Amino acid sequence: NLPAMKWCYSQALKRDPGIKVPKMPVTITVTVAGTVQSVSMPMATTPLGVCIKGKIQRWRFPRSTEGITTEIPLIFRGG
């Protein structure tokens, strides 16, 4: 999953070389089936946010007896 996040950031840098996003907290809700139900983050409507959200929505997790909502920090370095 890390390469996909790096790809999104590199694409955002191509659009806006001056972009500065050192850290982006992302809240993910995962269903009992292991699919991502929702993704929320700052900058969700920017090209970077749209790309990241699209990639995360494809993630799959092991099935569980309960769904979960968690926050992960995405940390971006360099260009």
PDB file of C-alpha atoms in Angstrom:
ATOM      1  CA  ASN A   1       0.000   0.000   0.000  1.00  0.00           C
ATOM      2  CA  LEU A   2       2.936   2.321   0.575  1.00  0.00           C
ATOM      3  CA  PRO A   3       3.871   2.539  -3.132  1.00  0.00           C
ATOM      4  CA  ALA A   4       0.321   3.679  -3.961  1.00  0.00           C
ATOM      5  CA  MET A   5       0.507   6.499  -1.387  1.00  0.00           C
ATOM      6  CA  LYS A   6       3.907   7.559  -2.742  1.00  0.00           C
ATOM      7  CA  TRP A   7       2.497   7.522  -6.271  1.00  0.00           C
ATOM      8  CA  CYS A   8      -0.379   9.807  -5.255  1.00  0.00           C
ATOM      9  CA  TYR A   9       2.047  12.228  -3.622  1.00  0.00           C
ATOM     10  CA  SER A  10       4.383  12.242  -6.623  1.00  0.00           C
ATOM     11  CA  GLN A  11       1.422  12.983  -8.911  1.00  0.00           C
ATOM     12  CA  ALA A  12       0.366  15.839  -6.627  1.00  0.00           C
ATOM     13  CA  LEU A  13       3.929  17.220  -6.745  1.00  0.00           C
ATOM     14  CA  LYS A  14       3.842  17.148 -10.543  1.00  0.00           C
ATOM     15  CA  ARG A  15       0.669  19.253 -10.485  1.00  0.00           C
ATOM     16  CA  ASP A  16       1.941  21.588  -7.767  1.00  0.00           C
ATOM     17  CA  PRO A  17       5.697  21.420  -7.094  1.00  0.00           C
ATOM     18  CA  GLY A  18       5.251  23.721  -4.093  1.00  0.00           C
ATOM     19  CA  ILE A  19       2.795  21.435  -2.286  1.00  0.00           C
ATOM     20  CA  LYS A  20       3.639  20.949   1.379  1.00  0.00           C
ATOM     21  CA  VAL A  21       1.826  18.108   3.137  1.00  0.00           C
ATOM     22  CA  PRO A  22       4.172  16.685   5.770  1.00  0.00           C
ATOM     23  CA  LYS A  23       1.445  14.701   7.543  1.00  0.00           C
ATOM     24  CA  MET A  24      -2.162  13.825   6.751  1.00  0.00           C
ATOM     25  CA  PRO A  25      -4.369  12.035   9.304  1.00  0.00           C
ATOM     26  CA  VAL A  26      -6.728   9.602   7.568  1.00  0.00           C
ATOM     27  CA  THR A  27      -9.731   8.028   9.291  1.00  0.00           C
ATOM     28  CA  ILE A  28     -10.765   4.649   7.892  1.00  0.00           C
ATOM     29  CA  THR A  29     -13.859   2.610   8.722  1.00  0.00           C
ATOM     30  CA  VAL A  30     -13.570  -1.104   7.927  1.00  0.00           C
ATOM     31  CA  THR A  31     -16.576  -3.461   7.826  1.00  0.00           C
ATOM     32  CA  VAL A  32     -16.748  -6.953   9.342  1.00  0.00           C
ATOM     33  CA  ALA A  33     -16.186  -8.294   5.821  1.00  0.00           C
ATOM     34  CA  GLY A  34     -12.847  -6.487   5.698  1.00  0.00           C
ATOM     35  CA  THR A  35     -13.805  -3.875   3.107  1.00  0.00           C
ATOM     36  CA  VAL A  36     -13.271  -0.155   3.574  1.00  0.00           C
ATOM     37  CA  GLN A  37     -16.615   1.516   4.199  1.00  0.00           C
ATOM     38  CA  SER A  38     -15.416   5.103   4.480  1.00  0.00           C
ATOM     39  CA  VAL A  39     -12.322   7.262   4.296  1.00  0.00           C
ATOM     40  CA  SER A  40     -12.109  10.808   5.615  1.00  0.00           C
ATOM     41  CA  MET A  41      -9.214  13.236   5.714  1.00  0.00           C
ATOM     42  CA  PRO A  42      -8.283  16.871   5.369  1.00  0.00           C
ATOM     43  CA  MET A  43      -7.826  17.861   1.729  1.00  0.00           C
ATOM     44  CA  ALA A  44     -10.299  15.145   0.658  1.00  0.00           C
ATOM     45  CA  THR A  45     -11.398  17.123  -2.409  1.00  0.00           C
ATOM     46  CA  THR A  46      -7.894  17.995  -3.647  1.00  0.00           C
ATOM     47  CA  PRO A  47      -6.216  15.838  -6.308  1.00  0.00           C
ATOM     48  CA  LEU A  48      -3.957  14.344  -3.595  1.00  0.00           C
ATOM     49  CA  GLY A  49      -6.896  13.570  -1.307  1.00  0.00           C
ATOM     50  CA  VAL A  50      -8.996  12.072  -4.104  1.00  0.00           C
ATOM     51  CA  CYS A  51      -6.103   9.850  -5.182  1.00  0.00           C
ATOM     52  CA  ILE A  52      -5.356   8.646  -1.644  1.00  0.00           C
ATOM     53  CA  LYS A  53      -9.018   8.009  -0.898  1.00  0.00           C
ATOM     54  CA  GLY A  54      -9.390   5.963  -4.084  1.00  0.00           C
ATOM     55  CA  LYS A  55      -6.367   3.831  -3.232  1.00  0.00           C
ATOM     56  CA  ILE A  56      -7.437   3.245   0.382  1.00  0.00           C
ATOM     57  CA  GLN A  57     -10.972   2.274  -0.655  1.00  0.00           C
ATOM     58  CA  ARG A  58      -9.431  -0.696  -2.486  1.00  0.00           C
ATOM     59  CA  TRP A  59      -7.621  -1.981   0.609  1.00  0.00           C
ATOM     60  CA  ARG A  60      -8.828  -5.280   2.072  1.00  0.00           C
ATOM     61  CA  PHE A  61      -8.510  -6.444   5.658  1.00  0.00           C
ATOM     62  CA  PRO A  62      -9.136  -9.819   7.322  1.00  0.00           C
ATOM     63  CA  ARG A  63     -12.756 -10.554   8.243  1.00  0.00           C
ATOM     64  CA  SER A  64     -13.632  -9.856  11.867  1.00  0.00           C
ATOM     65  CA  THR A  65     -16.536 -10.087  14.274  1.00  0.00           C
ATOM     66  CA  GLU A  66     -16.683  -6.299  14.552  1.00  0.00           C
ATOM     67  CA  GLY A  67     -15.961  -3.456  12.193  1.00  0.00           C
ATOM     68  CA  ILE A  68     -13.434  -0.832  13.194  1.00  0.00           C
ATOM     69  CA  THR A  69     -12.769   2.848  12.718  1.00  0.00           C
ATOM     70  CA  THR A  70      -9.173   3.931  13.070  1.00  0.00           C
ATOM     71  CA  GLU A  71      -6.947   6.845  12.207  1.00  0.00           C
ATOM     72  CA  ILE A  72      -3.623   6.423  10.460  1.00  0.00           C
ATOM     73  CA  PRO A  73      -1.118   9.206   9.892  1.00  0.00           C
ATOM     74  CA  LEU A  74       0.278   9.415   6.377  1.00  0.00           C
ATOM     75  CA  ILE A  75       3.686  11.063   6.488  1.00  0.00           C
ATOM     76  CA  PHE A  76       5.118  12.474   3.271  1.00  0.00           C
ATOM     77  CA  ARG A  77       8.780  13.331   2.821  1.00  0.00           C
ATOM     78  CA  GLY A  78      10.602  14.896  -0.053  1.00  0.00           C
ATOM     79  CA  GLY A  79       9.601  14.935  -3.637  1.00  0.00           C
TER      80      GLY A  79
END
